[in-house]
Tab-separated table of C-alpha atoms in Angstrom:
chain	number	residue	atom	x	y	z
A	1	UNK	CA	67.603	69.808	58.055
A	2	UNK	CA	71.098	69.667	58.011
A	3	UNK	CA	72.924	72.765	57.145
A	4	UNK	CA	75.980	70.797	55.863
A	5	UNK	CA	74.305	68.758	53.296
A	6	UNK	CA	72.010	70.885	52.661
A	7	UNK	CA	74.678	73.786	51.269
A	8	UNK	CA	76.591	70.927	49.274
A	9	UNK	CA	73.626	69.953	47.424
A	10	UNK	CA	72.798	73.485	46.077
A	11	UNK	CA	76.276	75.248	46.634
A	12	UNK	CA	77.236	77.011	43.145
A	13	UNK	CA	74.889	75.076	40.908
A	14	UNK	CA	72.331	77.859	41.159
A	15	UNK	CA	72.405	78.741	44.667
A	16	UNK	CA	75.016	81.915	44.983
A	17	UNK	CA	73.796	84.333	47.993
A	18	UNK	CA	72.628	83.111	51.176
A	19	UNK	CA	70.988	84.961	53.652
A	20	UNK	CA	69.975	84.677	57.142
A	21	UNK	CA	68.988	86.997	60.268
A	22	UNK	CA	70.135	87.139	64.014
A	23	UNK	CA	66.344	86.279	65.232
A	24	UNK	CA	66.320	82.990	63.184
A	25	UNK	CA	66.144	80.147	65.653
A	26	UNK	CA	67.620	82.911	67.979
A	27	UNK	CA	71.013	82.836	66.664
A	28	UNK	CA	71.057	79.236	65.798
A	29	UNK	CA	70.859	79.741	62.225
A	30	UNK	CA	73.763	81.923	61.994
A	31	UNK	CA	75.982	79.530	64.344
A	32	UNK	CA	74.547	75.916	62.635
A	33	UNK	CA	75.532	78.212	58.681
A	34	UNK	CA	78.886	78.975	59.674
A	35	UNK	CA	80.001	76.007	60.895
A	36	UNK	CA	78.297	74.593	58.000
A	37	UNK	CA	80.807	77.225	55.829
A	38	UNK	CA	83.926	76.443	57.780
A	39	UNK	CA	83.315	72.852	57.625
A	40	UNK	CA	82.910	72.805	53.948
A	41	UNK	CA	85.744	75.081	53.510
A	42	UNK	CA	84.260	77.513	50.496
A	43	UNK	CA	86.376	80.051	49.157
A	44	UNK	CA	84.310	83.537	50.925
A	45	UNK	CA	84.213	85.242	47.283
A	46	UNK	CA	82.729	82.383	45.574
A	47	UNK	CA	79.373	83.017	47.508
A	48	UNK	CA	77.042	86.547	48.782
A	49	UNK	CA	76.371	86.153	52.386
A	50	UNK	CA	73.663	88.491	54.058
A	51	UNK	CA	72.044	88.997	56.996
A	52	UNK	CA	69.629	91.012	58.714
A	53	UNK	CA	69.210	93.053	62.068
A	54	UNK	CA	66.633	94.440	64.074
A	55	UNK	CA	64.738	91.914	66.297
A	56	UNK	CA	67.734	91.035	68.201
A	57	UNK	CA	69.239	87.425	68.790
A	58	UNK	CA	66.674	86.202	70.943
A	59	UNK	CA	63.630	87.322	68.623
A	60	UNK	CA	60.570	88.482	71.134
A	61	UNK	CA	62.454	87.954	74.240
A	62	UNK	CA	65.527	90.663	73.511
A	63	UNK	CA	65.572	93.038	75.908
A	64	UNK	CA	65.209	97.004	75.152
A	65	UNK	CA	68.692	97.607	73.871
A	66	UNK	CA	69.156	94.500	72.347
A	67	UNK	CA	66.789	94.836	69.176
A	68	UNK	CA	65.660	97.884	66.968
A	69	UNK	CA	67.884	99.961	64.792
A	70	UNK	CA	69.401	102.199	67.209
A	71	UNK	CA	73.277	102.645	66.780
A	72	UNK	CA	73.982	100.661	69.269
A	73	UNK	CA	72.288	97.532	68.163
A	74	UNK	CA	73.203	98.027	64.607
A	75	UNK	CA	76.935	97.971	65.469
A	76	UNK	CA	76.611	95.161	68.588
A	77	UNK	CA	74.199	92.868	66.509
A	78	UNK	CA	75.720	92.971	63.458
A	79	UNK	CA	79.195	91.869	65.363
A	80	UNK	CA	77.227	89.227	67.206
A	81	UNK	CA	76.066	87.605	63.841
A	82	UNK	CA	79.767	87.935	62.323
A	83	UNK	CA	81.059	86.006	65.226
A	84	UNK	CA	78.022	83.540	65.162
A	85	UNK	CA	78.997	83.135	60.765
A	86	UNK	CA	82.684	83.175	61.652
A	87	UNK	CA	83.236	85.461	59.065
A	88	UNK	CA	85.194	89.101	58.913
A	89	UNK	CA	82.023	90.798	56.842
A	90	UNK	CA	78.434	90.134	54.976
A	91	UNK	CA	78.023	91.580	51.448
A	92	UNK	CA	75.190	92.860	52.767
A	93	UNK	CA	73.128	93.729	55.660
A	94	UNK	CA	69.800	94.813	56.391
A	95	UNK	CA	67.596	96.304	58.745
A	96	UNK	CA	64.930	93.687	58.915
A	97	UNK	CA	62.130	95.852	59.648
A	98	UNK	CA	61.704	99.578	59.971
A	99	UNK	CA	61.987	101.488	63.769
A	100	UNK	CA	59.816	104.518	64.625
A	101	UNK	CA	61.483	105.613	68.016
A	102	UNK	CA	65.309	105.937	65.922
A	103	UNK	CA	66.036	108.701	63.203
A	104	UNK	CA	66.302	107.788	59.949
A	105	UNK	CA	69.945	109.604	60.317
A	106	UNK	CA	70.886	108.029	62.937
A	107	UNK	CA	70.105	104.570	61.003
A	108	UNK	CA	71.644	105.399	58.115
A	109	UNK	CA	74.421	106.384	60.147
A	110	UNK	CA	74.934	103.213	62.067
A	111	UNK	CA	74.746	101.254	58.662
A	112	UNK	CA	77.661	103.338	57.139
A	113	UNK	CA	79.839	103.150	60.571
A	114	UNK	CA	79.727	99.123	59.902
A	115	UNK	CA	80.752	99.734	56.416
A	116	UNK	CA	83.233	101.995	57.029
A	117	UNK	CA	84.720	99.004	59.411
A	118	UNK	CA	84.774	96.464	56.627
A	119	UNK	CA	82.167	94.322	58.358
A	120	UNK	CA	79.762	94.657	55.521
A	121	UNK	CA	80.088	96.225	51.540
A	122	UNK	CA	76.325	97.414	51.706
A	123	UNK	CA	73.140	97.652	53.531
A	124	UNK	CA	69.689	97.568	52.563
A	125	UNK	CA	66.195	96.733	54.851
A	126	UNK	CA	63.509	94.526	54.565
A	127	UNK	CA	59.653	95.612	54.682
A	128	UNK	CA	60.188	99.059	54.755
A	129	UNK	CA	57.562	101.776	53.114
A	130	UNK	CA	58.488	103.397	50.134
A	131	UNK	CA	58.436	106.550	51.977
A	132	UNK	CA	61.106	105.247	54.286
A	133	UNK	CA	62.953	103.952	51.808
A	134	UNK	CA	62.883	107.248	50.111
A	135	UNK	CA	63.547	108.933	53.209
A	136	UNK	CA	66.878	106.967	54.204
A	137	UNK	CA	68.226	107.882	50.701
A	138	UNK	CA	67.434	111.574	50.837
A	139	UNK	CA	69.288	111.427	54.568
A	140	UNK	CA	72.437	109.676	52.974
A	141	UNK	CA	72.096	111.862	49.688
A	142	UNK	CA	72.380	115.108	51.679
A	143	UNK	CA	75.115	113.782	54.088
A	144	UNK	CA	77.369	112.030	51.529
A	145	UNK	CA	77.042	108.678	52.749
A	146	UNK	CA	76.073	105.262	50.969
A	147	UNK	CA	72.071	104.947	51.118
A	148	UNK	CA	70.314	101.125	51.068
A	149	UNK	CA	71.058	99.218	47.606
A	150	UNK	CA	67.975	96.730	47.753
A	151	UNK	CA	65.010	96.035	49.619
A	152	UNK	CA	64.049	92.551	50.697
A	153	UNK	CA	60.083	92.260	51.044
A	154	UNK	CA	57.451	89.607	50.200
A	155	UNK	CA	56.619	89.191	47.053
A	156	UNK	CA	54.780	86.112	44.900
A	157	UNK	CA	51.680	85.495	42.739
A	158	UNK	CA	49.681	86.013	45.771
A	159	UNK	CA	50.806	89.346	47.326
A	160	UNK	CA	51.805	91.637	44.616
A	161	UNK	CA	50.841	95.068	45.610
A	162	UNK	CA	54.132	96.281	47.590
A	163	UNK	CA	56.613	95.457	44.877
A	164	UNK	CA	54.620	96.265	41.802
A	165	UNK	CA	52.912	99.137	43.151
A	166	UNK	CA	54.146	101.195	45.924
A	167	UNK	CA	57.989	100.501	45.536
A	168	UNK	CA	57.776	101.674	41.364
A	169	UNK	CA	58.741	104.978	41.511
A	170	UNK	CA	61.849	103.933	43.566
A	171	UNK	CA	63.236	101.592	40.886
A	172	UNK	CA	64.907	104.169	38.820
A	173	UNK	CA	65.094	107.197	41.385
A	174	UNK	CA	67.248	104.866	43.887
A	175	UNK	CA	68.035	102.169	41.581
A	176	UNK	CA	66.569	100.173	44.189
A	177	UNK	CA	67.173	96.505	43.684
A	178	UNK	CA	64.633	93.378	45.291
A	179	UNK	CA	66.093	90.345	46.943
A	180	UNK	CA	62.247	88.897	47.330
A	181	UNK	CA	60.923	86.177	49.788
A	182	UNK	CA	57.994	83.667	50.563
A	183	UNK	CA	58.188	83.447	46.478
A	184	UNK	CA	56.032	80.303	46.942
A	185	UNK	CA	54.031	81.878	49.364
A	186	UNK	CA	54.307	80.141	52.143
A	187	UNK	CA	54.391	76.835	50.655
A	188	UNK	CA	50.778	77.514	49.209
A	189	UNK	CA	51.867	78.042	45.707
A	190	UNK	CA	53.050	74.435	45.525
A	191	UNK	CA	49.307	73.441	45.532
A	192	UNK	CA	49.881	71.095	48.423
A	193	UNK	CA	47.227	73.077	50.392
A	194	UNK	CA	44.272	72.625	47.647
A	195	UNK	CA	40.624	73.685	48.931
A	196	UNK	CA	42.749	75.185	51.975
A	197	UNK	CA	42.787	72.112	53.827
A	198	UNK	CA	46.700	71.845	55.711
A	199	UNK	CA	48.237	68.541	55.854
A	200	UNK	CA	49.195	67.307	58.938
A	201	UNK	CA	53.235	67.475	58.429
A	202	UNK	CA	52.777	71.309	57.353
A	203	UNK	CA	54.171	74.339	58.173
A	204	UNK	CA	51.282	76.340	58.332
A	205	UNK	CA	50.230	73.644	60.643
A	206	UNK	CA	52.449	74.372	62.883
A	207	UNK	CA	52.340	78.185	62.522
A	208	UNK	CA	48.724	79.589	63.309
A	209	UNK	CA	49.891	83.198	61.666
A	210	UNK	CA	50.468	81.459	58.717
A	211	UNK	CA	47.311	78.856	58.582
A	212	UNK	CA	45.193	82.239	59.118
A	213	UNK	CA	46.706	83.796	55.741
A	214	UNK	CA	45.340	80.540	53.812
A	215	UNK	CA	41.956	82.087	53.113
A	216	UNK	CA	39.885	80.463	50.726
A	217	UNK	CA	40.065	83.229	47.339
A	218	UNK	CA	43.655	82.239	48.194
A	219	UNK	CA	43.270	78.271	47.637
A	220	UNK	CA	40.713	79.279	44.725
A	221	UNK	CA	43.615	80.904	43.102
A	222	UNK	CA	46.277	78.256	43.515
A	223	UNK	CA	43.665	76.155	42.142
A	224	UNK	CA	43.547	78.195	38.618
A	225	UNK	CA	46.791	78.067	38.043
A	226	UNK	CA	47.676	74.527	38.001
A	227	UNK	CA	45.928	74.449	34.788
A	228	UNK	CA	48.131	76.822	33.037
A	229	UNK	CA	51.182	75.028	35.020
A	230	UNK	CA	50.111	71.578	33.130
A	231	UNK	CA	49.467	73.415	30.114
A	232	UNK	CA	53.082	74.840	30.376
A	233	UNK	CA	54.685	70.861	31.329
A	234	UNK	CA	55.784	72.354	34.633
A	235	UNK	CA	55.088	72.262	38.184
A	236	UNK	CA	53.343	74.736	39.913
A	237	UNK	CA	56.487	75.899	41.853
A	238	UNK	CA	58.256	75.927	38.759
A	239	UNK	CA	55.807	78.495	37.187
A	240	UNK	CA	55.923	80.514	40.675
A	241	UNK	CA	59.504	81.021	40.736
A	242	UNK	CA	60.102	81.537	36.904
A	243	UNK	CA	57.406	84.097	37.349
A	244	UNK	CA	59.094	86.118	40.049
A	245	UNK	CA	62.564	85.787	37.923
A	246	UNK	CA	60.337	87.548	34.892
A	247	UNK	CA	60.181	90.586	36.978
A	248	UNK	CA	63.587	92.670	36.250
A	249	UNK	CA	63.404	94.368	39.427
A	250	UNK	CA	63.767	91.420	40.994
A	251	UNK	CA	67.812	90.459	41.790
A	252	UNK	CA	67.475	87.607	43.911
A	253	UNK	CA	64.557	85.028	44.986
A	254	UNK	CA	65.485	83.795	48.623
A	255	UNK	CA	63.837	79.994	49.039
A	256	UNK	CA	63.878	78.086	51.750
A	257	UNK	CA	63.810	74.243	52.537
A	258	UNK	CA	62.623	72.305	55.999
A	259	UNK	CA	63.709	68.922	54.614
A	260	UNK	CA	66.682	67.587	51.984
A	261	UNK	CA	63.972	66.058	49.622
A	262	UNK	CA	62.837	69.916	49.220
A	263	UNK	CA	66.166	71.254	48.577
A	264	UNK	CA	66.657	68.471	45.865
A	265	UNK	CA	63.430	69.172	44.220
A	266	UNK	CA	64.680	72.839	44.512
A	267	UNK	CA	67.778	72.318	42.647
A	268	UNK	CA	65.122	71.480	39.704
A	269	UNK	CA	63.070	74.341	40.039
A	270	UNK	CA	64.445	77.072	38.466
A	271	UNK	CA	67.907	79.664	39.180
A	272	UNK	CA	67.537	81.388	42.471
A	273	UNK	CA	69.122	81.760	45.659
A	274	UNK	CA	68.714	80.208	49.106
């Protein structure tokens, strides 16, 4: 896919945050998007640009100090992916998973030092328990310092629970706020994977931790709903992403796209981001 095209097809018609992480393609996203940005020359306010920290640059072969959420990597990583964006700050960044061997203070900590220097306006993490989440914002409550604005976990027709369950007594106590992926789960709710057979030119194909999730109830479901899609004159990706828009909790839908027919048939498919 390339980044350049890709970004002018969507840019501002209903594409207006992108997001990205230091462990995708091990840096390589970050470097291939902001060249992408500098070479199309957009105006940095016209456009949210996040990113997230946590499994360092190199993904599963960062070394000890070079992933997790420890001060040190909060403040080194997150200036690693600004010079990899070649930008001076992300609206916001997040801690893409949670750490049990650093404090929750000294996290929260770490995110408001990078505030403080201008190199983000917020933070927020990404598959985090609601008791974490809860816990991070009592921490920054009781020291006076900014706790996490949103949350970014999965969340689609097919996994539900997190979002809808767990994370509702948060909504209104921390007025959290969901940037949600995988909305079409993994490409499944397309339908493209009916009676959970995988195509050949697949993702999942590719990816044997995602081929595993495919189980059959899943399929089955898919399956049920393109009924109701036809019934409704849409597609079934169509129905899966205005159905995760429905939800007001939900602030942004983060899609992705392999090839430049998908992001086309994106730009049809409903008001997100990317």
């Amino acid at each position: 896919l390339h980044c350049p095209n890709a970004l002018s097809l969507v840019a501002f018609h209903f594409v207006s945050s992108i997001d990205t992480a230091e462990a995708y393609g091990k840096g390589k996203a970050e470097t291939c998007l902001g060249d992408a940005l500098k070479r199309l020359s957009y105006d940095r306010s016209d456009y949210v640009l996040t990113t997230k920290v946590f499994f360092g640059e190199h993904g599963p072969d960062s070394v000890l100090n070079q992933r997790g959420l420890s001060r040190k990597h909060v403040v080194e990583g997150l200036r690693k992916s600004l010079k990899r964006l070649q930008v001076d700050y992300v609206d916001v960044v997040f801690a893409h998973r949670s750490d049990p061997d650093v404090s929750i203070e000294e996290v929260v900590r770490a995110f408001n030092w990078v505030i403080e220097q201008g190199w983000a306006f917020y933070w927020g993490t990404s598959e985090w328990t609601a008791a974490e989440i809860t816990e991070a914002w009592d921490v920054a409550d009781r020291l006076n310092l900014i706790g996490p604005c949103a949350e970014q976990p999965q969340y689609n027709l097919l996994h539900r629970s997190r979002v809808e369950d767990e994370y509702a007594p948060l909504y209104k106590r921390c007025n959290l706020g969901l940037t949600i992926w995988s909305p079409l789960a993994f490409g499944m709710l397309t339908g493209k994977y009916s009676g959970a057979k995988i195509p050949e030119d697949s993702r999942l194909i590719k990816e044997k931790r995602l081929a595993d999730s495919l189980t059959v109830e899943k399929a089955n479901a898919v399956d049920n709903l393109k009924p109701i899609a036809r019934r409704l004159g849409t597609s079934l990706a169509q129905l899966a992403l205005a159905w995760c828009l429905k939800n007001k909790q939900v602030s942004v839908v983060l899609m992705g796209a392999s090839k430049l027919e998908q992001v086309r048939a994106l730009r049809g498919e409903g008001r997100g981001q990317a």
